Coordinates of N, CA, C and O in Angstrom, one line a residue:
X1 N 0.8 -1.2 0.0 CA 0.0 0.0 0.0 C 0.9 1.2 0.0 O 1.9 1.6 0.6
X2 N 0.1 1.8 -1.0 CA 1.2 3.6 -0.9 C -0.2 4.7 -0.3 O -1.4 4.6 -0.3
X3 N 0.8 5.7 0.2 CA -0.1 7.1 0.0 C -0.7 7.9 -1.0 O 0.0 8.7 -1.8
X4 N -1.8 7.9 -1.1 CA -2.9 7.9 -2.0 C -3.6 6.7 -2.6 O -4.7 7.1 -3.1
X5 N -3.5 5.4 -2.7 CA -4.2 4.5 -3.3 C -4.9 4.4 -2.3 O -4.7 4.6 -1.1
X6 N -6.4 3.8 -3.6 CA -7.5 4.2 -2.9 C -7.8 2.4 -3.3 O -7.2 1.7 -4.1
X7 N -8.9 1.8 -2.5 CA -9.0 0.2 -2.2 C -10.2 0.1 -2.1 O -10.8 0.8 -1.3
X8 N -10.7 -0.6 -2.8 CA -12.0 -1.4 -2.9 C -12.4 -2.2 -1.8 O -11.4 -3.0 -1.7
X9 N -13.0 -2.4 -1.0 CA -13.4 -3.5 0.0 C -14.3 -4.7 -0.5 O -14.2 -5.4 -1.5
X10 N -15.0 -4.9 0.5 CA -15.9 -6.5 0.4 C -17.2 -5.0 -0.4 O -17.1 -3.8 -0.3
X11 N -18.1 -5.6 -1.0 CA -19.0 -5.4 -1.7 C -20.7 -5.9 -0.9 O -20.6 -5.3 0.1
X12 N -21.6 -6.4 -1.0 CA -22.5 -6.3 -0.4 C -23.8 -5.8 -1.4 O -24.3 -4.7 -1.5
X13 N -23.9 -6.8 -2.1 CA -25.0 -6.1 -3.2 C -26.4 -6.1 -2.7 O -27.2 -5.6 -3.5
X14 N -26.8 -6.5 -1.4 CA -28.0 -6.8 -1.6 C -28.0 -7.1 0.3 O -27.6 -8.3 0.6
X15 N -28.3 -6.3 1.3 CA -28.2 -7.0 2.9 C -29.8 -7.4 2.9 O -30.7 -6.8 2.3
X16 N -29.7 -8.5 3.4 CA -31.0 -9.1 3.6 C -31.3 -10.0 5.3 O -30.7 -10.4 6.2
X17 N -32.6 -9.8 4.9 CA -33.4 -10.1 6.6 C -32.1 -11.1 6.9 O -31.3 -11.0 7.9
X18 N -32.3 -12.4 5.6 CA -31.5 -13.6 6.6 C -30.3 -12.8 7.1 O -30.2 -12.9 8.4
X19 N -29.5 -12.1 6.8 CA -28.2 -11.4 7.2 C -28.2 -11.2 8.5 O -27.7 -11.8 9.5
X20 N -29.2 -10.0 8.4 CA -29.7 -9.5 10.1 C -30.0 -10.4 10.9 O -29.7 -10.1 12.1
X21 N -30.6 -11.7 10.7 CA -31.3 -12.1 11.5 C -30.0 -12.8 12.4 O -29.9 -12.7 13.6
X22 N -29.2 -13.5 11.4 CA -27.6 -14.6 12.0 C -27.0 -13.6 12.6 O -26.4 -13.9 13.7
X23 N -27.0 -12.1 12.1 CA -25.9 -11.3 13.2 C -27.1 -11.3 14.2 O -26.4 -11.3 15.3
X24 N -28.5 -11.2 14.5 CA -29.0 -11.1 15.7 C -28.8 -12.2 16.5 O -28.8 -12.1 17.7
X25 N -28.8 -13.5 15.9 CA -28.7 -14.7 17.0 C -27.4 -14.7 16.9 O -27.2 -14.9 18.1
X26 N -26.2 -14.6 16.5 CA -24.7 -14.7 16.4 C -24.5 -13.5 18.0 O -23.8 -13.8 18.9
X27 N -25.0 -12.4 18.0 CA -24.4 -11.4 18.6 C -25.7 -11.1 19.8 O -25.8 -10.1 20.4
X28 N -26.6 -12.3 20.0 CA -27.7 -11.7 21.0 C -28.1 -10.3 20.9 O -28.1 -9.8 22.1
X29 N -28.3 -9.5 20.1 CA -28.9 -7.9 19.7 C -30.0 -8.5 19.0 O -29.8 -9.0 17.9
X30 N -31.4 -8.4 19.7 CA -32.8 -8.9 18.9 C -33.9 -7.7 19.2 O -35.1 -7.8 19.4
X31 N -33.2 -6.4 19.1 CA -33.7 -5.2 19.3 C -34.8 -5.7 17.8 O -34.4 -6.4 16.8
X32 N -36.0 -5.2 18.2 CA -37.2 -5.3 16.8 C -36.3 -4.4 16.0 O -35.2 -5.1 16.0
X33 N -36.1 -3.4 15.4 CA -35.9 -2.2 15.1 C -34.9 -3.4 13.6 O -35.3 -3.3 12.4
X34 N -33.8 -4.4 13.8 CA -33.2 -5.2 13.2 C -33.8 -6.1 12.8 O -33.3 -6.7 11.9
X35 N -35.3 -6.6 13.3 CA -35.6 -7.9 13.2 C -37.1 -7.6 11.8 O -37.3 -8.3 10.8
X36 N -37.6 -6.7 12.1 CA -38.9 -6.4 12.1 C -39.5 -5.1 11.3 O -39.7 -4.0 11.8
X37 N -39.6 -5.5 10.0 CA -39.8 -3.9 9.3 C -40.4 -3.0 9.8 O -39.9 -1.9 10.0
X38 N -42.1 -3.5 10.4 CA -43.1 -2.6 11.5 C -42.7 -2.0 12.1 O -42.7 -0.8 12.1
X39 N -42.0 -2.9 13.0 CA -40.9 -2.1 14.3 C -40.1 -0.8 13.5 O -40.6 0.3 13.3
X40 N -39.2 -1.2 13.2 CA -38.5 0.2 12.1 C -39.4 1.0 11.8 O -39.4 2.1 12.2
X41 N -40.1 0.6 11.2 CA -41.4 1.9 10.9 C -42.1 3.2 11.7 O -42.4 4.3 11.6
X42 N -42.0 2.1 12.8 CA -42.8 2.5 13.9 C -41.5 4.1 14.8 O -41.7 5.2 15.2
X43 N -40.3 3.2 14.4 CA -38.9 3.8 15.3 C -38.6 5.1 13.9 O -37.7 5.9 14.3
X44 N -38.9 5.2 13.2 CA -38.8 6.3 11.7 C -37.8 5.4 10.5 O -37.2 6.0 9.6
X45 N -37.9 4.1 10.5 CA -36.8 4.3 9.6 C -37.7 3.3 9.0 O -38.4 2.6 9.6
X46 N -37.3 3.3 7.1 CA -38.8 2.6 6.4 C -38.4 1.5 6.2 O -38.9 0.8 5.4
X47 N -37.1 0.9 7.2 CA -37.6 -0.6 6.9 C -36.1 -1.3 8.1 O -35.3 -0.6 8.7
X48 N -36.2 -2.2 8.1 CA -35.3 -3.2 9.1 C -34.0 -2.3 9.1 O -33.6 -1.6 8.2
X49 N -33.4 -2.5 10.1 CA -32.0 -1.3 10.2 C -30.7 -2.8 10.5 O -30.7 -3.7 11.3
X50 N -29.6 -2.7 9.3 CA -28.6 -3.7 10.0 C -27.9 -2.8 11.1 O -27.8 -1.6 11.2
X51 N -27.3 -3.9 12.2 CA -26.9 -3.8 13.2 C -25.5 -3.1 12.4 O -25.0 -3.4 11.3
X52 N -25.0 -1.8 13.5 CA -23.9 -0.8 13.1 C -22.4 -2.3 13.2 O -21.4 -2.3 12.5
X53 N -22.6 -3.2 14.4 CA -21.6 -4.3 14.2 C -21.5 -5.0 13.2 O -20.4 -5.7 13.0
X54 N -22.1 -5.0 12.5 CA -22.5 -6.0 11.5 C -21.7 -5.2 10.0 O -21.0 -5.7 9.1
X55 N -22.0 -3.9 10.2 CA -21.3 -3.4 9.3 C -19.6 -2.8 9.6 O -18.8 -2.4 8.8
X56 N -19.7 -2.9 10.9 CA -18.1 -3.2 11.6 C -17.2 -4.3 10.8 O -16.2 -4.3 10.0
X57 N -18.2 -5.4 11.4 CA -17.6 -6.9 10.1 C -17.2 -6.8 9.0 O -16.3 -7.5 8.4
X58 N -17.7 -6.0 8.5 CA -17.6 -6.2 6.8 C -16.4 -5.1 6.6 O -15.6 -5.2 5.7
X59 N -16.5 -3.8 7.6 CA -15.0 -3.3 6.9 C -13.7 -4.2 7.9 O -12.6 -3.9 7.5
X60 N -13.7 -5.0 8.8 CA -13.1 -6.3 9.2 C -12.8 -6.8 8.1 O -11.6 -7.0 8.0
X61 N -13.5 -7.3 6.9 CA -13.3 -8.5 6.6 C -12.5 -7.5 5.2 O -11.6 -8.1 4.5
X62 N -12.8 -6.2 4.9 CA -12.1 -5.5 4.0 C -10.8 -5.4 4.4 O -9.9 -5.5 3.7
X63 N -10.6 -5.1 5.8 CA -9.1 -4.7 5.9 C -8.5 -6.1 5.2 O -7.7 -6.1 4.3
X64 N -9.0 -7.3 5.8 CA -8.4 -8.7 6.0 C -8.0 -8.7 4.5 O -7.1 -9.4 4.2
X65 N -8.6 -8.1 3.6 CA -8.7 -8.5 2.2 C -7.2 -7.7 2.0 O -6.2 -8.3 1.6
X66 N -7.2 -6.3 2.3 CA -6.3 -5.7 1.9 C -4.8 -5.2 2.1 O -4.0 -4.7 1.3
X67 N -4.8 -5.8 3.8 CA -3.6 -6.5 3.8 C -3.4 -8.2 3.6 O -2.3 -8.7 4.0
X68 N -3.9 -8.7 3.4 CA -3.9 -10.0 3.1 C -3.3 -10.6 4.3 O -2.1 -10.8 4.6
X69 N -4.9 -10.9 5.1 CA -4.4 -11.6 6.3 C -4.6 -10.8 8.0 O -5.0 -9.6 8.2
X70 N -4.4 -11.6 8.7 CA -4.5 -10.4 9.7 C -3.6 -9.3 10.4 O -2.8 -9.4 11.3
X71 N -4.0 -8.2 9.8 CA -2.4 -7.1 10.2 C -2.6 -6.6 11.4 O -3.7 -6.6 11.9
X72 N -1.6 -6.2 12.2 CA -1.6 -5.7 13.1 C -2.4 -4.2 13.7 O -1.9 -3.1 13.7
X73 N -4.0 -4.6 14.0 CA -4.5 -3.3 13.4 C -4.5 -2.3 15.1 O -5.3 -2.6 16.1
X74 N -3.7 -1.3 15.1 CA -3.5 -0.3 16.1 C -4.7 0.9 16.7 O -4.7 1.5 17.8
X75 N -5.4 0.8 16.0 CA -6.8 1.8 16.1 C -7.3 1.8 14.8 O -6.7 1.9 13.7
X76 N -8.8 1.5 15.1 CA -9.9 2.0 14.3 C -11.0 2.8 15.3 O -11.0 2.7 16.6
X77 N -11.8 3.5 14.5 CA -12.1 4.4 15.3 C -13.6 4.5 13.9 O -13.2 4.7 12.7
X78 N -14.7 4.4 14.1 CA -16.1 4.5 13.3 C -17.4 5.3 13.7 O -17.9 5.4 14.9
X79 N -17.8 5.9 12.6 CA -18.8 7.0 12.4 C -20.0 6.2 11.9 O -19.7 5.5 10.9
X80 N -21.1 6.1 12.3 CA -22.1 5.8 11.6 C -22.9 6.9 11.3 O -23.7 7.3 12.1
X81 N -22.8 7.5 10.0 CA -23.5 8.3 9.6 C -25.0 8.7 9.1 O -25.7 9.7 9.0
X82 N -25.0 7.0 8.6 CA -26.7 7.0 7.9 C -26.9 5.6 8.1 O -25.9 4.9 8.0
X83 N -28.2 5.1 8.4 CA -28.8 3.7 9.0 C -28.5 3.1 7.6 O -28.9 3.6 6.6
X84 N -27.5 1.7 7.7 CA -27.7 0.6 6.7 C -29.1 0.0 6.8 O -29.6 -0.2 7.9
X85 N -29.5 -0.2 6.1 CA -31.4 -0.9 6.1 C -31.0 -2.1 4.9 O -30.2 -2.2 4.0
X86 N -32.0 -3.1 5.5 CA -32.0 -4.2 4.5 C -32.7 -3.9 3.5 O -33.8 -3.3 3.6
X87 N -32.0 -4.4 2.2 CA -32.2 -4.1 0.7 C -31.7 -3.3 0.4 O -31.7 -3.0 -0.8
X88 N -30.6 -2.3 1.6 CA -29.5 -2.0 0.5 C -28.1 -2.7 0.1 O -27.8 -3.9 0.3
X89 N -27.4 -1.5 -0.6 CA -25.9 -2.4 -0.8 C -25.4 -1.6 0.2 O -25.8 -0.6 0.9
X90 N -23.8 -2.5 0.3 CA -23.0 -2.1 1.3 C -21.6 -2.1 0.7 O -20.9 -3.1 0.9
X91 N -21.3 -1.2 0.2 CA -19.6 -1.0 -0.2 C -18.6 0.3 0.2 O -18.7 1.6 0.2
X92 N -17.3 -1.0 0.7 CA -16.7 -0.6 1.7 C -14.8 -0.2 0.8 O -13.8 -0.9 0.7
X93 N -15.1 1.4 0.3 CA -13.9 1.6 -0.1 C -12.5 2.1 1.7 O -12.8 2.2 2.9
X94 N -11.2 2.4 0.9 CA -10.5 2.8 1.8 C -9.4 3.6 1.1 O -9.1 3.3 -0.1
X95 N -8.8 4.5 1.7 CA -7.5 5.4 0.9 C -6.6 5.7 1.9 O -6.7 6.4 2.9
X96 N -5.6 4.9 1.5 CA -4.4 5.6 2.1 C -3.9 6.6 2.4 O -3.2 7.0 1.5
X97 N -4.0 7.5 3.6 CA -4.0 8.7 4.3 C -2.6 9.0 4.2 O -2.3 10.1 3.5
X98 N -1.5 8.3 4.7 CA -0.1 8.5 4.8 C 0.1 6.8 5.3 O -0.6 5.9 5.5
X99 N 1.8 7.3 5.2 CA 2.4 6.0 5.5 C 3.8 6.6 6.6 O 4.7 7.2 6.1
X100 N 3.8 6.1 8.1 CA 4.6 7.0 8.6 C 5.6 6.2 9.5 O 5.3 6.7 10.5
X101 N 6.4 5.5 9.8 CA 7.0 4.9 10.2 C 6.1 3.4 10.7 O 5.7 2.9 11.7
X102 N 6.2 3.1 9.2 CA 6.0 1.8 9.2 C 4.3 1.3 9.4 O 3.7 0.3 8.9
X103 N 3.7 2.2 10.3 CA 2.3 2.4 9.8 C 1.6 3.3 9.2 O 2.0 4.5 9.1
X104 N 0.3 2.8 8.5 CA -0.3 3.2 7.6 C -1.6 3.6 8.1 O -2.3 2.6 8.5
X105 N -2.0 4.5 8.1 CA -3.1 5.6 8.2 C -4.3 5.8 7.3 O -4.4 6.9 6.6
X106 N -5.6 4.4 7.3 CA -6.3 4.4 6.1 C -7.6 5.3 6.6 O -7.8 5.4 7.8
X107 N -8.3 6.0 5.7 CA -9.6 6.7 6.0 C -10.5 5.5 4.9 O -10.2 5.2 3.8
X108 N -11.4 5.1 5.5 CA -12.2 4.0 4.7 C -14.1 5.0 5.1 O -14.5 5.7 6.0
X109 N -14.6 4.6 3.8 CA -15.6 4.8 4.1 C -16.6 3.7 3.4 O -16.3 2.8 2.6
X110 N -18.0 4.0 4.0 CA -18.9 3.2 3.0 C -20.1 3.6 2.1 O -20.4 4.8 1.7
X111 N -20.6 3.0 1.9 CA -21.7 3.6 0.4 C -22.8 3.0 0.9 O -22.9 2.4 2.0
X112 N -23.8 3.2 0.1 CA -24.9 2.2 0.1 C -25.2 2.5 -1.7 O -24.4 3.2 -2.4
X113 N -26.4 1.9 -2.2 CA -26.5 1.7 -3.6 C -26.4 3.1 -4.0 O -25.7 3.1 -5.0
X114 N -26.6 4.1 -3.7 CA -26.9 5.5 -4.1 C -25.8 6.2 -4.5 O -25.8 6.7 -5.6
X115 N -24.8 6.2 -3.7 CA -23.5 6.1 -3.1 C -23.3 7.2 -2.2 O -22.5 8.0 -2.4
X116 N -24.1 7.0 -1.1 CA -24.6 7.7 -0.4 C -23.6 7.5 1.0 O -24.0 6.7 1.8
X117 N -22.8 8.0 1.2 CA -21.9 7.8 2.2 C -22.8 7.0 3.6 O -23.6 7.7 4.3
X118 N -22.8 6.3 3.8 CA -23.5 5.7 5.0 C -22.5 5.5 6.8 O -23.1 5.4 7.9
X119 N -21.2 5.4 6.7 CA -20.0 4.9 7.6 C -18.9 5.8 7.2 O -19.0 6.4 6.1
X120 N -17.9 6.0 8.1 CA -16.9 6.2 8.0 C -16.0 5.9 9.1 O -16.3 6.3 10.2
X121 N -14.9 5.2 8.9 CA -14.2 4.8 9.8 C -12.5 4.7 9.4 O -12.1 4.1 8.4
X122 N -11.4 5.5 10.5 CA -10.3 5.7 10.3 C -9.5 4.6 11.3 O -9.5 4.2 12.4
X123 N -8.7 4.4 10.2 CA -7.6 2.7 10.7 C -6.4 3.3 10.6 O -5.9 4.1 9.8
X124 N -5.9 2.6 11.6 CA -4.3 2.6 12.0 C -3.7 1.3 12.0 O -4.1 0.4 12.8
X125 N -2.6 1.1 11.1 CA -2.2 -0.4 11.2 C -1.2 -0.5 10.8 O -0.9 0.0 9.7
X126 N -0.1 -1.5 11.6 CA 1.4 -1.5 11.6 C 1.9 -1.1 12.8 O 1.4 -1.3 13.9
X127 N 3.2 -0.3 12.4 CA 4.5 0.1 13.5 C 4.8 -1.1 14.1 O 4.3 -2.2 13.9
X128 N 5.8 -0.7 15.0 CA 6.6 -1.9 15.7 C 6.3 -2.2 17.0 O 5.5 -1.4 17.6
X129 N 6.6 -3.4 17.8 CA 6.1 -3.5 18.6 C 6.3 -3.1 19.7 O 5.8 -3.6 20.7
X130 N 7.4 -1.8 19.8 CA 7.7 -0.7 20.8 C 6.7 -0.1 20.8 O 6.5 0.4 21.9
X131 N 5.4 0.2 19.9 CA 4.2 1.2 20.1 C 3.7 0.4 20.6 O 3.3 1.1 21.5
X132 N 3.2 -0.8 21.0 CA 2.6 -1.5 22.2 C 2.7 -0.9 22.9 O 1.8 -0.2 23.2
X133 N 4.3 -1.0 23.7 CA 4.3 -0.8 24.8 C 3.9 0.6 25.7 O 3.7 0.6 26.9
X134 N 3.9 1.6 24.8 CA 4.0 2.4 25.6 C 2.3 2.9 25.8 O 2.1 3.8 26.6

């Protein structure tokens, strides 16, 4: 990875109830609001809301993609800006902010079908393992 390339993540064409439902029994969160379009309705939003973890995972499973493997990730730090709802998409770009003694400084954000910024979340990953310690 250099300073300025920009990365594609995991993709997500289509979040669906079954989705929500495995992160609700996976993660015990069975708030209606995730389970239940009514419920959502009822709460303002026009239909099932995925859990903000859930979309945690998936820029998870993007970093995993884009260092290939599990990197040493030093801080992430996430914004949820607009409710993912089932039946949208979910894509998860990232750009290399800087690269500074050995770690790398990504600003990743996400989309939904529109390309409506929905997430944003800033990763720190690398340096040595003297930044543990201190």
């Amino acid at each position: 990875m250099k300073t300025g390339e920009v990365h594609t993540g995991i993709t997500i064409k289509e979040i669906t109830g079954e989705m929500i439902e495995n992160y609700a029994k996976a993660s015990g969160d069975v708030n209606s609001i995730h389970l239940d379009d009514a419920s959502a309705e009822k709460a303002g939003f026009p239909r099932a809301v995925a859990h903000g973890m859930w979309s945690m995972g998936v820029i998870d499973a993007s970093i995993h993609q884009w260092f290939r493997g599990k990197p040493p990730i030093k801080e992430l730090s996430t914004s949820f800006i607009k409710p993912v709802l089932k039946g949208d998409s979910l894509i998860i770009e990232g750009k290399v902010a800087k690269e500074e003694a050995g770690k790398f400084f990504v600003d990743i954000k996400g989309f939904n079908q529109h390309r409506t910024c929905v997430l944003k979340a800033k990763l720190v990953i690398g340096g040595s393992e003297d930044d543990e310690r201190k």
